C-alpha cells in the first residue's frame, strides 16, 4: 500500500517547483501529484500553480487552466487502438496499407504493421519526404484547422529504413495510427478518444478539438540557440529575432496540429490528467484489459534495459532506482508537459509548463525526485583503465537520414576523448558540445557509464564491445551509434 501523501511531501514538491520556475525563467508551471492510484472524489493528492498563465496580463497559473499536452496524446490514441485489439477488431500485426490502401509509400510500406506504428519502428522519419527536411515544422503544423491525414502526405511518405529494424520517434506514424483507429471505429478520432477515455474517466475539461480556448494558458518559447541558427543558416532559412516579453520568453501563436491531431492535439487540465494518471496506475482501469495494459508498459523496443526503452506507446525510464513509465509532450509555440507514473510508489506526477524550452527535463525530473523523496545517483571515480584505453574515437548514427533527423539536429556525431582524469564526451551540437565527463555507473559492467550532463538524473551510456574493441554506443533517448574511422576527431 502506498504511503500517504503528507504536508511535508507537498512542501517538498512546492519548493522544487518554485525553485525550478525561478531558475529556468519559466512563465508558469502547474503541478499535480496522484497518490494511491485513486483520485478520491475527483481531488488530487496535491495540485498547485506557479507563476503566470499569461505574462503580459499577469493572469496567474492554475492547475484548472487548460494546457496543450502534445505527444501525451499518443498514449491515448494507443489505448484506443489496443481497446480495438481487445475487441478483436484490430490486430497488432495488421498491415498499415490494408487499412489505408491509398497511402503512397516510397520504400517498404507493405511491411509496416500496427505494432510498428505503436513502437516508433515503422521506418518513417521526422518528415514524410526528404525535401521536407528543410522546413520540418510546416509538415506537422498549420495556421488553419486541418483534419486531412492523407493531406499530410501529398507526395507520399518515405520509408527510410526497413520496418522493425530501428527505433525513430515518428509523429507521422501516430497520425496514421489515429487514422486506422478512426476508420475501424467509423468515427473521428476526437470522438473515439472522448467515448473511450474522456467520458468514462470524467475528464470533462479535456478534448481533441484543437481550438483556442478561453481557459488555455498562453504559450511562450525561447530564442533559437547558436546551434539552431547554424543549422537554419546551412539550410538557407532566415531566423528572425523575436522580442521577448520579460527578457527570456517570447509570446507564441496558436498553430494547429495537422491531420486530426492523433499525434498531439489534446488539451487538458491537471485535475483531468490526474484522473488519467490514476487509470494508468490501475493498469488501464477498464479502458483496456489489465494484461493488455501490461503489454503496453512492457519493453517492446529495448536494446538495453538499463537505458530508456519503449513499450506500446509508453516510454520506460529508470529514475532514481525506480522503473517508471510515461510520456512527454511539446507543442510548437509553445507548451511542455510530462506525465510520469511510478507503480512501485503508487505515485504519478503531472507537470504543465506554458513554454517550450530545452531545460524542461530538468524541471520535471526535479519535481519527480521531490515527489518520490528520492536521491539521484552520485557520480564518482573514473572509468576502468581498459575502457579509457579503448573508448576514444568518433561515433555516428546508424544509416537513415530521416530517422536520424533528431540525432543530427540535436547532438550530431559524438566523440569520446581520454584525458588525465578519465573520459570526456563531446557532441557536435547541443548540451554536450563543450564536453561532459563520463563516470562509472555499474561496477559489474565497466562499459556502462553515467554522463555528467548537469541533469537531476544523469543520462546513461552503454559502450558496445566486440572483444577488446569498442564498436559503438547506446545512450538514453534510444540513441544508437557506430564507431567510425572515416571522421577525424575535433575536440
Short mmCIF file of C-alpha atoms in Angstrom, two decimals:
data_model
loop_
_atom_site.label_atom_id
_atom_site.label_comp_id
_atom_site.label_asym_id
_atom_site.label_seq_id
_atom_site.Cartn_x
_atom_site.Cartn_y
_atom_site.Cartn_z
CA UNK A 1 0.00 0.00 0.00
CA UNK A 2 1.28 3.47 -0.88
CA UNK A 3 2.22 5.70 1.99
CA UNK A 4 0.02 8.78 2.49
CA UNK A 5 0.97 12.00 0.74
CA UNK A 6 1.67 14.33 3.66
CA UNK A 7 2.00 18.05 4.19
CA UNK A 8 5.76 17.55 4.25
CA UNK A 9 5.58 15.84 0.85
CA UNK A 10 3.56 18.75 -0.52
CA UNK A 11 6.07 21.26 0.84
CA UNK A 12 8.94 19.39 -0.80
CA UNK A 13 7.18 19.35 -4.19
CA UNK A 14 6.21 23.02 -3.80
CA UNK A 15 9.80 24.02 -3.12
CA UNK A 16 11.09 22.01 -6.08
CA UNK A 17 8.58 23.56 -8.48
CA UNK A 18 9.13 27.11 -7.22
CA UNK A 19 12.91 26.75 -7.47
CA UNK A 20 12.68 25.31 -10.99
CA UNK A 21 10.34 28.11 -12.09
CA UNK A 22 12.81 30.75 -10.97
CA UNK A 23 15.99 29.01 -12.08
CA UNK A 24 14.76 28.34 -15.62
CA UNK A 25 12.68 31.53 -16.05
CA UNK A 26 9.51 29.54 -16.80
CA UNK A 27 6.40 31.71 -17.27
CA UNK A 28 4.16 29.27 -15.39
CA UNK A 29 4.03 25.74 -14.01
CA UNK A 30 1.02 23.68 -12.98
CA UNK A 31 1.87 20.57 -10.97
CA UNK A 32 -0.24 17.65 -9.80
CA UNK A 33 0.53 14.54 -7.78
CA UNK A 34 -1.60 11.40 -7.71
CA UNK A 35 -1.06 9.13 -4.70
CA UNK A 36 -2.60 5.73 -4.18
CA UNK A 37 -3.86 5.26 -7.71
CA UNK A 38 -7.31 6.67 -6.95
CA UNK A 39 -8.43 10.26 -7.30
CA UNK A 40 -10.93 10.23 -4.46
CA UNK A 41 -13.90 12.45 -5.15
CA UNK A 42 -12.10 13.95 -8.12
CA UNK A 43 -9.48 15.56 -5.88
CA UNK A 44 -5.73 15.37 -6.31
CA UNK A 45 -3.31 14.50 -3.53
CA UNK A 46 -1.60 17.75 -4.49
CA UNK A 47 -2.14 20.43 -7.15
CA UNK A 48 -0.70 23.92 -7.38
CA UNK A 49 0.07 26.60 -9.93
CA UNK A 50 3.23 28.70 -10.03
CA UNK A 51 3.97 31.85 -11.98
CA UNK A 52 1.83 33.20 -14.78
CA UNK A 53 -0.55 31.68 -17.30
CA UNK A 54 -0.14 34.91 -19.27
CA UNK A 55 2.86 37.13 -18.58
CA UNK A 56 1.54 40.33 -20.12
CA UNK A 57 -1.83 40.36 -18.37
CA UNK A 58 -0.47 38.91 -15.13
CA UNK A 59 -3.03 36.08 -15.13
CA UNK A 60 -1.88 33.52 -12.57
CA UNK A 61 -1.15 29.94 -13.49
CA UNK A 62 -3.71 27.50 -12.10
CA UNK A 63 -4.00 23.69 -12.32
CA UNK A 64 -7.57 24.10 -13.60
CA UNK A 65 -6.41 26.01 -16.69
CA UNK A 66 -6.01 24.19 -19.96
CA UNK A 67 -2.71 23.00 -21.39
CA UNK A 68 -1.84 21.66 -24.82
CA UNK A 69 -0.37 18.31 -23.74
CA UNK A 70 1.21 17.49 -27.09
CA UNK A 71 2.51 13.97 -27.58
CA UNK A 72 0.97 12.61 -24.39
CA UNK A 73 -1.99 12.39 -26.79
CA UNK A 74 -0.19 9.45 -28.41
CA UNK A 75 -0.75 7.30 -25.32
CA UNK A 76 -4.49 7.96 -25.61
CA UNK A 77 -4.53 7.09 -29.31
CA UNK A 78 -2.61 3.92 -28.47
CA UNK A 79 -5.07 2.93 -25.73
CA UNK A 80 -7.93 3.26 -28.20
CA UNK A 81 -6.03 1.09 -30.69
CA UNK A 82 -5.37 -1.54 -28.02
CA UNK A 83 -9.03 -1.48 -26.95
CA UNK A 84 -9.85 -2.43 -30.54
CA UNK A 85 -7.28 -5.23 -30.28
CA UNK A 86 -9.05 -6.45 -27.12
CA UNK A 87 -12.33 -6.47 -29.04
CA UNK A 88 -10.88 -8.42 -31.95
CA UNK A 89 -11.46 -5.55 -34.38
CA UNK A 90 -7.78 -4.79 -34.89
CA UNK A 91 -4.57 -6.83 -34.59
CA UNK A 92 -1.03 -5.71 -33.84
CA UNK A 93 0.20 -7.47 -36.96
CA UNK A 94 -2.40 -5.88 -39.24
CA UNK A 95 -0.67 -4.05 -42.06
CA UNK A 96 -0.89 -0.29 -42.47
CA UNK A 97 -1.76 -0.48 -46.17
CA UNK A 98 -4.61 -2.91 -45.55
CA UNK A 99 -6.31 -0.10 -43.61
CA UNK A 100 -5.10 2.90 -45.66
CA UNK A 101 -4.52 1.43 -49.14
CA UNK A 102 -4.43 4.83 -50.86
CA UNK A 103 -1.30 5.91 -48.93
CA UNK A 104 1.68 6.16 -51.31
CA UNK A 105 4.84 4.71 -49.73
CA UNK A 106 8.34 5.15 -51.12
CA UNK A 107 10.05 2.06 -49.77
CA UNK A 108 8.78 -0.99 -47.93
CA UNK A 109 5.44 0.37 -46.76
CA UNK A 110 3.84 -3.02 -47.33
CA UNK A 111 5.65 -4.44 -44.28
CA UNK A 112 4.55 -1.74 -41.80
CA UNK A 113 2.20 -3.07 -39.11
CA UNK A 114 0.15 -1.53 -36.33
CA UNK A 115 2.82 -2.77 -33.91
CA UNK A 116 5.49 -0.80 -35.80
CA UNK A 117 3.39 2.37 -35.59
CA UNK A 118 2.84 1.91 -31.85
CA UNK A 119 6.54 1.38 -31.12
CA UNK A 120 8.02 4.01 -33.49
CA UNK A 121 9.74 1.30 -35.53
CA UNK A 122 7.88 1.77 -38.83
CA UNK A 123 10.85 3.27 -40.66
CA UNK A 124 9.00 6.59 -41.02
CA UNK A 125 11.21 9.52 -40.06
CA UNK A 126 10.80 13.08 -38.85
CA UNK A 127 9.22 14.27 -42.11
CA UNK A 128 7.33 12.49 -44.89
CA UNK A 129 9.80 13.20 -47.71
CA UNK A 130 13.50 14.22 -47.89
CA UNK A 131 12.63 17.60 -49.40
CA UNK A 132 10.51 18.37 -46.30
CA UNK A 133 13.58 18.26 -44.03
CA UNK A 134 14.47 21.84 -44.85
CA UNK A 135 11.30 23.13 -43.16
CA UNK A 136 10.02 20.29 -40.98
CA UNK A 137 7.61 22.41 -38.93
CA UNK A 138 5.43 23.05 -41.96
CA UNK A 139 4.67 19.36 -42.35
CA UNK A 140 3.12 18.97 -38.88
CA UNK A 141 1.72 22.41 -38.01
CA UNK A 142 -0.82 24.60 -39.78
CA UNK A 143 -2.20 28.11 -39.38
CA UNK A 144 -5.69 26.72 -40.00
CA UNK A 145 -7.56 23.67 -38.63
CA UNK A 146 -6.62 20.60 -40.67
CA UNK A 147 -8.24 17.16 -40.26
CA UNK A 148 -6.96 15.62 -43.50
CA UNK A 149 -4.49 12.87 -42.58
CA UNK A 150 -3.67 11.94 -46.17
CA UNK A 151 -3.16 15.64 -46.88
CA UNK A 152 -0.04 15.40 -44.71
CA UNK A 153 1.47 13.17 -47.42
CA UNK A 154 0.82 14.93 -50.75
CA UNK A 155 3.83 13.22 -52.36
CA UNK A 156 3.60 10.08 -50.24
CA UNK A 157 5.81 9.00 -47.34
CA UNK A 158 9.40 7.77 -47.39
CA UNK A 159 10.13 4.54 -45.54
CA UNK A 160 13.66 5.47 -44.51
CA UNK A 161 14.77 2.09 -43.12
CA UNK A 162 13.31 -1.41 -43.03
CA UNK A 163 10.27 -1.58 -40.71
CA UNK A 164 11.17 -3.18 -37.40
CA UNK A 165 14.91 -2.56 -37.81
CA UNK A 166 15.32 0.75 -35.98
CA UNK A 167 13.60 2.99 -33.45
CA UNK A 168 12.91 6.58 -34.51
CA UNK A 169 10.24 8.82 -32.99
CA UNK A 170 7.56 9.33 -35.63
CA UNK A 171 4.74 11.85 -35.30
CA UNK A 172 3.52 10.87 -38.74
CA UNK A 173 3.35 7.22 -37.75
CA UNK A 174 0.91 8.15 -34.99
CA UNK A 175 -1.12 10.32 -37.35
CA UNK A 176 -1.55 7.18 -39.47
CA UNK A 177 -2.36 5.07 -36.40
CA UNK A 178 -5.07 7.57 -35.48
CA UNK A 179 -6.49 7.29 -38.98
CA UNK A 180 -6.58 3.49 -38.68
CA UNK A 181 -8.45 3.76 -35.37
CA UNK A 182 -10.89 6.28 -36.84
CA UNK A 183 -11.60 4.09 -39.86
CA UNK A 184 -12.15 0.95 -37.79
CA UNK A 185 -14.46 2.87 -35.44
CA UNK A 186 -16.23 4.75 -38.22
CA UNK A 187 -15.84 8.00 -36.26
CA UNK A 188 -13.50 10.98 -36.00
CA UNK A 189 -10.55 10.29 -33.72
CA UNK A 190 -11.67 13.11 -31.39
CA UNK A 191 -14.98 11.31 -30.83
CA UNK A 192 -13.20 8.00 -30.26
CA UNK A 193 -11.00 9.46 -27.51
CA UNK A 194 -13.99 11.17 -25.90
CA UNK A 195 -16.08 7.99 -25.88
CA UNK A 196 -13.36 5.57 -24.80
CA UNK A 197 -11.30 7.70 -22.40
CA UNK A 198 -12.51 11.19 -21.55
CA UNK A 199 -16.16 10.41 -20.74
CA UNK A 200 -15.55 7.18 -18.76
CA UNK A 201 -12.82 8.83 -16.66
CA UNK A 202 -14.78 12.04 -16.04
CA UNK A 203 -12.26 14.20 -17.93
CA UNK A 204 -14.80 16.96 -18.54
CA UNK A 205 -12.24 19.65 -19.42
CA UNK A 206 -10.34 17.57 -21.97
CA UNK A 207 -10.82 17.28 -25.73
CA UNK A 208 -9.12 16.68 -29.06
CA UNK A 209 -10.84 19.55 -30.82
CA UNK A 210 -7.59 21.54 -31.25
CA UNK A 211 -9.09 25.01 -30.97
CA UNK A 212 -8.11 28.10 -28.96
CA UNK A 213 -9.99 28.14 -25.66
CA UNK A 214 -10.55 30.97 -23.13
CA UNK A 215 -9.12 28.76 -20.36
CA UNK A 216 -6.00 27.84 -22.32
CA UNK A 217 -2.76 29.25 -20.96
CA UNK A 218 -0.66 31.42 -23.24
CA UNK A 219 2.28 29.60 -24.80
CA UNK A 220 5.81 31.00 -24.92
CA UNK A 221 9.13 29.91 -26.37
CA UNK A 222 12.80 30.92 -26.39
CA UNK A 223 15.12 32.41 -28.98
CA UNK A 224 16.92 29.78 -31.08
CA UNK A 225 20.37 28.93 -29.74
CA UNK A 226 23.56 29.14 -31.80
CA UNK A 227 23.26 25.53 -32.98
CA UNK A 228 19.70 26.03 -34.24
CA UNK A 229 20.74 29.23 -36.01
CA UNK A 230 23.71 27.46 -37.61
CA UNK A 231 21.51 24.64 -38.92
CA UNK A 232 18.96 27.16 -40.24
CA UNK A 233 21.68 29.14 -41.99
CA UNK A 234 23.03 25.95 -43.56
CA UNK A 235 19.53 25.26 -44.91
CA UNK A 236 19.22 28.83 -46.20
CA UNK A 237 16.50 29.74 -43.72
CA UNK A 238 16.43 33.20 -42.17
CA UNK A 239 15.67 33.16 -38.44
CA UNK A 240 14.09 36.47 -37.37
CA UNK A 241 14.84 37.97 -33.98
CA UNK A 242 11.63 37.98 -31.94
CA UNK A 243 11.22 40.29 -28.95
CA UNK A 244 10.85 38.74 -25.51
CA UNK A 245 8.15 39.93 -23.13
CA UNK A 246 10.28 39.59 -19.99
CA UNK A 247 13.88 39.17 -21.11
CA UNK A 248 13.53 35.40 -21.58
CA UNK A 249 10.19 34.35 -23.08
CA UNK A 250 8.69 35.07 -26.49
CA UNK A 251 4.92 35.03 -26.86
CA UNK A 252 3.84 32.26 -29.22
CA UNK A 253 0.88 31.88 -31.54
CA UNK A 254 -1.66 29.10 -31.78
CA UNK A 255 -0.86 26.67 -34.56
CA UNK A 256 -2.97 23.62 -35.30
CA UNK A 257 -1.74 20.04 -35.44
CA UNK A 258 -2.29 18.73 -38.94
CA UNK A 259 -4.12 15.52 -39.74
CA UNK A 260 -6.73 15.31 -37.00
CA UNK A 261 -4.41 15.60 -34.02
CA UNK A 262 -3.99 11.93 -33.01
CA UNK A 263 -0.27 12.51 -32.60
CA UNK A 264 -0.53 15.52 -30.29
CA UNK A 265 -3.55 17.83 -30.16
CA UNK A 266 -5.32 17.09 -26.84
CA UNK A 267 -5.97 19.94 -24.41
CA UNK A 268 -6.43 19.08 -20.74
CA UNK A 269 -6.03 20.28 -17.16
CA UNK A 270 -4.05 18.97 -14.21
CA UNK A 271 -7.16 17.53 -12.44
CA UNK A 272 -8.25 15.75 -15.62
CA UNK A 273 -4.76 14.42 -16.28
CA UNK A 274 -4.70 13.16 -12.70
CA UNK A 275 -7.79 11.08 -13.49
CA UNK A 276 -5.95 9.72 -16.50
CA UNK A 277 -2.81 9.01 -14.44
CA UNK A 278 -4.90 7.23 -11.83
CA UNK A 279 -6.34 4.97 -14.53
CA UNK A 280 -2.83 4.19 -15.78
CA UNK A 281 -1.67 3.31 -12.27
CA UNK A 282 -4.63 0.90 -12.15
CA UNK A 283 -3.46 -0.92 -15.31
CA UNK A 284 -5.83 0.85 -17.65
CA UNK A 285 -8.86 0.93 -15.34
CA UNK A 286 -11.16 -0.71 -17.84
CA UNK A 287 -10.05 1.19 -20.94
CA UNK A 288 -8.17 -1.97 -21.90
CA UNK A 289 -7.73 -5.35 -20.24
CA UNK A 290 -5.08 -5.43 -17.49
CA UNK A 291 -2.94 -7.90 -19.46
CA UNK A 292 -3.16 -5.63 -22.49
CA UNK A 293 -2.04 -2.66 -20.44
CA UNK A 294 0.85 -4.69 -19.03
CA UNK A 295 1.98 -5.33 -22.61
CA UNK A 296 1.81 -1.60 -23.32
CA UNK A 297 4.22 -0.82 -20.47
CA UNK A 298 6.47 -3.85 -21.02
CA UNK A 299 9.64 -3.47 -23.13
CA UNK A 300 8.79 -3.71 -26.83
CA UNK A 301 11.89 -1.94 -28.18
CA UNK A 302 14.63 -2.40 -25.63
CA UNK A 303 18.24 -2.85 -26.81
CA UNK A 304 19.43 -2.40 -23.19
CA UNK A 305 17.01 -2.49 -20.24
CA UNK A 306 19.31 -0.23 -18.20
CA UNK A 307 18.61 2.58 -20.67
CA UNK A 308 15.36 4.24 -21.66
CA UNK A 309 13.18 1.92 -23.72
CA UNK A 310 9.73 1.84 -25.33
CA UNK A 311 6.54 -0.10 -24.82
CA UNK A 312 3.40 0.14 -26.94
CA UNK A 313 3.34 3.96 -26.89
CA UNK A 314 4.66 4.39 -23.33
CA UNK A 315 8.23 5.41 -22.66
CA UNK A 316 10.01 3.40 -19.96
CA UNK A 317 12.58 5.08 -17.73
CA UNK A 318 14.80 4.19 -14.83
CA UNK A 319 14.56 7.11 -12.44
CA UNK A 320 16.34 7.16 -9.09
CA UNK A 321 16.24 3.39 -8.81
CA UNK A 322 12.59 3.05 -9.86
CA UNK A 323 11.13 1.71 -13.06
CA UNK A 324 8.70 4.40 -14.19
CA UNK A 325 6.69 4.90 -17.36
CA UNK A 326 5.01 7.82 -19.03
CA UNK A 327 5.24 10.27 -21.89
CA UNK A 328 6.12 13.88 -22.51
CA UNK A 329 4.65 16.42 -24.88
CA UNK A 330 5.83 19.58 -26.57
CA UNK A 331 3.69 21.90 -28.69
CA UNK A 332 5.05 24.44 -31.16
CA UNK A 333 4.77 27.89 -29.78
CA UNK A 334 4.66 26.58 -27.03
CA UNK A 335 3.79 24.27 -24.19
CA UNK A 336 5.74 21.43 -22.49
CA UNK A 337 4.11 18.64 -20.47
CA UNK A 338 5.14 15.48 -18.66
CA UNK A 339 3.08 12.61 -17.28
CA UNK A 340 5.05 10.02 -15.32
CA UNK A 341 3.92 7.05 -13.22
CA UNK A 342 5.93 5.12 -10.61
CA UNK A 343 3.95 1.92 -9.89
CA UNK A 344 6.30 0.85 -7.08
CA UNK A 345 5.45 4.06 -5.20
CA UNK A 346 1.83 4.22 -6.42
CA UNK A 347 2.54 7.81 -7.42
CA UNK A 348 2.17 9.85 -10.57
CA UNK A 349 3.11 13.39 -11.49
CA UNK A 350 1.60 15.81 -13.98
CA UNK A 351 3.73 18.81 -14.93
CA UNK A 352 2.47 21.53 -17.28
CA UNK A 353 4.67 24.42 -18.43
CA UNK A 354 3.35 27.10 -20.76
CA UNK A 355 6.70 27.34 -22.54
CA UNK A 356 8.87 25.20 -24.80
CA UNK A 357 12.47 25.26 -23.58
CA UNK A 358 15.43 22.89 -23.60
CA UNK A 359 15.68 22.52 -19.81
CA UNK A 360 12.16 21.17 -19.25
CA UNK A 361 13.51 17.70 -18.46
CA UNK A 362 15.46 19.18 -15.55
CA UNK A 363 12.24 20.74 -14.26
CA UNK A 364 10.03 17.65 -14.30
CA UNK A 365 12.80 15.33 -13.07
CA UNK A 366 13.35 17.61 -10.09
CA UNK A 367 9.63 17.51 -9.31
CA UNK A 368 9.60 13.71 -9.65
CA UNK A 369 12.54 13.40 -7.25
CA UNK A 370 10.72 15.59 -4.73
CA UNK A 371 7.50 13.59 -5.14
CA UNK A 372 9.25 10.26 -4.55
CA UNK A 373 11.62 11.70 -1.93
CA UNK A 374 14.39 10.09 -3.94
CA UNK A 375 18.08 10.84 -4.32
CA UNK A 376 19.72 10.70 -7.75
CA UNK A 377 22.90 8.62 -8.09
CA UNK A 378 26.20 10.18 -7.09
CA UNK A 379 28.98 10.46 -9.66
CA UNK A 380 32.45 9.43 -8.58
CA UNK A 381 35.58 7.72 -9.83
CA UNK A 382 36.92 7.18 -13.33
CA UNK A 383 36.06 4.53 -15.91
CA UNK A 384 38.13 1.35 -15.83
CA UNK A 385 41.57 1.61 -17.46
CA UNK A 386 40.64 -0.78 -20.28
CA UNK A 387 37.63 1.41 -21.13
CA UNK A 388 39.72 4.59 -21.03
CA UNK A 389 42.12 2.94 -23.46
CA UNK A 390 39.52 1.53 -25.86
CA UNK A 391 36.65 4.05 -25.96
CA UNK A 392 38.23 7.19 -27.52
CA UNK A 393 37.05 7.80 -31.06
CA UNK A 394 34.23 9.24 -33.16
CA UNK A 395 30.73 7.75 -33.25
CA UNK A 396 27.91 8.43 -35.70
CA UNK A 397 24.27 7.43 -36.13
CA UNK A 398 23.31 4.28 -37.97
CA UNK A 399 22.06 4.75 -41.58
CA UNK A 400 18.81 6.61 -42.22
CA UNK A 401 18.76 10.37 -42.84
CA UNK A 402 15.09 11.00 -41.96
CA UNK A 403 15.08 8.61 -38.99
CA UNK A 404 18.26 10.30 -37.73
CA UNK A 405 16.84 13.82 -38.00
CA UNK A 406 16.56 14.39 -34.24
CA UNK A 407 20.01 12.96 -33.59
CA UNK A 408 21.58 15.07 -36.35
CA UNK A 409 19.92 18.30 -35.24
CA UNK A 410 20.16 17.57 -31.50
CA UNK A 411 23.70 16.29 -30.95
CA UNK A 412 25.25 15.29 -34.28
CA UNK A 413 28.26 12.98 -34.09
CA UNK A 414 29.83 12.13 -30.75
CA UNK A 415 33.48 11.95 -29.78
CA UNK A 416 34.96 10.30 -26.70
CA UNK A 417 38.35 11.64 -25.64
CA UNK A 418 40.70 10.47 -22.90
CA UNK A 419 42.45 12.89 -20.57
CA UNK A 420 44.38 12.56 -17.34
CA UNK A 421 41.17 12.10 -15.32
CA UNK A 422 39.32 9.57 -17.46
CA UNK A 423 36.93 10.13 -20.39
CA UNK A 424 35.13 13.18 -21.78
CA UNK A 425 32.20 13.01 -24.21
CA UNK A 426 31.80 15.71 -26.87
CA UNK A 427 28.91 16.33 -29.27
CA UNK A 428 28.88 18.39 -32.43
CA UNK A 429 25.99 20.42 -31.03
CA UNK A 430 23.67 20.57 -28.06
CA UNK A 431 24.40 20.49 -24.31
CA UNK A 432 27.39 18.11 -24.67
CA UNK A 433 29.12 20.32 -27.22
CA UNK A 434 31.77 21.63 -24.84
CA UNK A 435 32.38 18.28 -23.23
CA UNK A 436 30.85 16.29 -20.36
CA UNK A 437 32.70 13.80 -18.21
CA UNK A 438 31.86 10.09 -18.07
CA UNK A 439 31.66 8.20 -14.77
CA UNK A 440 31.24 4.51 -13.94
CA UNK A 441 27.59 3.51 -13.46
CA UNK A 442 27.84 -0.23 -12.84
CA UNK A 443 30.85 -1.82 -11.15
CA UNK A 444 29.88 -5.16 -12.67
CA UNK A 445 30.00 -3.70 -16.20
CA UNK A 446 32.79 -1.16 -16.80
CA UNK A 447 31.30 -0.30 -20.22
CA UNK A 448 28.14 1.16 -18.62
CA UNK A 449 28.64 4.83 -17.77
CA UNK A 450 26.92 7.95 -16.45
CA UNK A 451 27.07 11.20 -18.41
CA UNK A 452 27.68 14.21 -16.17
CA UNK A 453 25.31 16.45 -18.12
CA UNK A 454 24.19 18.70 -15.25
CA UNK A 455 20.86 16.89 -15.08
CA UNK A 456 18.94 15.99 -11.94
CA UNK A 457 19.30 12.36 -13.01
CA UNK A 458 22.42 11.80 -15.16
CA UNK A 459 21.97 10.26 -18.58
CA UNK A 460 23.37 6.79 -19.16
CA UNK A 461 25.64 5.43 -21.88
CA UNK A 462 26.50 1.83 -22.76
CA UNK A 463 29.57 1.11 -24.87
CA UNK A 464 29.22 -1.82 -27.27
CA UNK A 465 32.15 -4.22 -27.28
CA UNK A 466 33.48 -6.87 -29.59
CA UNK A 467 36.21 -8.46 -27.54
CA UNK A 468 38.61 -5.70 -26.53
CA UNK A 469 37.32 -3.32 -29.20
CA UNK A 470 34.58 -0.71 -28.74
CA UNK A 471 32.34 -0.84 -31.82
CA UNK A 472 29.55 1.58 -30.91
CA UNK A 473 27.43 3.03 -28.15
CA UNK A 474 23.88 3.43 -26.94
CA UNK A 475 22.56 6.11 -24.64
CA UNK A 476 19.27 7.32 -23.21
CA UNK A 477 16.60 8.55 -25.61
CA UNK A 478 17.25 5.40 -27.65
CA UNK A 479 20.28 6.87 -29.41
CA UNK A 480 22.45 4.25 -31.08
CA UNK A 481 25.73 4.99 -32.85
CA UNK A 482 28.53 3.07 -34.52
CA UNK A 483 32.21 3.84 -34.31
CA UNK A 484 33.73 5.34 -37.45
CA UNK A 485 37.31 5.84 -38.56
CA UNK A 486 36.18 7.97 -41.51
CA UNK A 487 35.70 11.16 -39.46
CA UNK A 488 38.57 12.96 -37.76
CA UNK A 489 38.27 13.86 -34.06
CA UNK A 490 37.55 17.54 -33.48
CA UNK A 491 37.86 18.06 -29.71
#
